[in-house]
Short mmCIF file of C-alpha atoms in Angstrom, two decimals:
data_model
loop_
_atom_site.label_atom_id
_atom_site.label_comp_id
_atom_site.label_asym_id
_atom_site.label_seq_id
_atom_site.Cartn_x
_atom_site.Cartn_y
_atom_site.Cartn_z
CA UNK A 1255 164.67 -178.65 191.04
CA UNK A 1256 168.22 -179.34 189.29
CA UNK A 1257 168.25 -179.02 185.60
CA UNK A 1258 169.53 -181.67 184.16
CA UNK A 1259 171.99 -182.21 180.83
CA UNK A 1260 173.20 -184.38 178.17
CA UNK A 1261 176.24 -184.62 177.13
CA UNK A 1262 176.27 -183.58 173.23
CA UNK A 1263 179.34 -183.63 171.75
CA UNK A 1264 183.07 -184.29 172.44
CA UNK A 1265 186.37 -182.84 171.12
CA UNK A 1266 190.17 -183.95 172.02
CA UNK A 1267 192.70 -181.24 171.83
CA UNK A 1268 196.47 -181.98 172.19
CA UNK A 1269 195.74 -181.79 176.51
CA UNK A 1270 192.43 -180.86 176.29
CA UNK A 1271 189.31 -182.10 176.30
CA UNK A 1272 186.27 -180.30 175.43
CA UNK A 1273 182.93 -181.25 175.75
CA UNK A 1274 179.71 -180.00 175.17
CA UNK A 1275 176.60 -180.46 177.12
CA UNK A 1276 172.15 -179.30 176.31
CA UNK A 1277 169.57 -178.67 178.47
CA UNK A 1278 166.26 -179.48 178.04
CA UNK A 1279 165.51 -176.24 177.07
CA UNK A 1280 167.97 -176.74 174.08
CA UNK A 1281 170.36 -174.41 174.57
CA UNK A 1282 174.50 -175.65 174.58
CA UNK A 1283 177.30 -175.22 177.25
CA UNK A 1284 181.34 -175.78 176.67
CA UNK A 1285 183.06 -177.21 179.31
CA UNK A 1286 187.02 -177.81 179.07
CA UNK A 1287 189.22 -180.06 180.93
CA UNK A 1288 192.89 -179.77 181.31
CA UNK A 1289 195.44 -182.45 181.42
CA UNK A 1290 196.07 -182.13 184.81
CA UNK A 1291 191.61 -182.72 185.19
CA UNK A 1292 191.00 -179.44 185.70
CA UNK A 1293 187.65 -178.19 184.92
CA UNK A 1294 186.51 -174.75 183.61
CA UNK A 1295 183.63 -173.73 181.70
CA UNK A 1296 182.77 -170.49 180.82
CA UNK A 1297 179.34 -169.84 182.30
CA UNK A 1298 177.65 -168.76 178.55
CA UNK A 1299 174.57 -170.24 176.83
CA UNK A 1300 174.71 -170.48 173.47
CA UNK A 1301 172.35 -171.21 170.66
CA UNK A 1302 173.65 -173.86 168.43
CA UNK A 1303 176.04 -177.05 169.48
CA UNK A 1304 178.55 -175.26 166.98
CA UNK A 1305 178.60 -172.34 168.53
CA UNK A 1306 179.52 -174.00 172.05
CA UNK A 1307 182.06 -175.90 170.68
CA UNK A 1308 183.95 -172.95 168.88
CA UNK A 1309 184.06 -171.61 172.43
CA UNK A 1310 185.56 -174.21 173.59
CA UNK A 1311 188.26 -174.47 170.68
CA UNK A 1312 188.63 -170.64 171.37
CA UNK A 1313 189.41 -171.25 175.24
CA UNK A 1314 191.70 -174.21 174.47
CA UNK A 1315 193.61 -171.75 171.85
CA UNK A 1316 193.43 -168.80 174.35
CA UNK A 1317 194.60 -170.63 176.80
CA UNK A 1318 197.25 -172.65 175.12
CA UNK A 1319 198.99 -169.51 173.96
CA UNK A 1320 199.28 -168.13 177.46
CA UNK A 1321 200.74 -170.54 178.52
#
């Protein structure tokens, strides 16, 4: 059976995009795309929409400083 998801909630960074998507068992999921339409996501569950979405911010950050 596939599980499906919503999408929640979405968030443009300066290249990024990051989105976040909830089950039906309410929990979140970040998922990040690159300019070039790359995308990664970081295979956590979290709690709270918020809490997804900081991930996100923090991989776009993390990322973005790297290089």
């Amino acid at each position: 059976m596939i599980k499906q998801e919503t999408l929640g909630q979405v968030s443009a960074f300066p290249g990024w995009i990051v989105g976040i998507s909830c089950s039906q068992a309410l929990v979140y999921r970040c998922w990040v795309m690159s300019a070039d339409l790359d995308v990664f996501n970081d295979g956590e569950f979290y709690d709270t929409c918020s809490a997804a979405m900081a991930a996100g911010r923090r991989f776009v950050e993390q990322f973005s400083a790297n290089g």
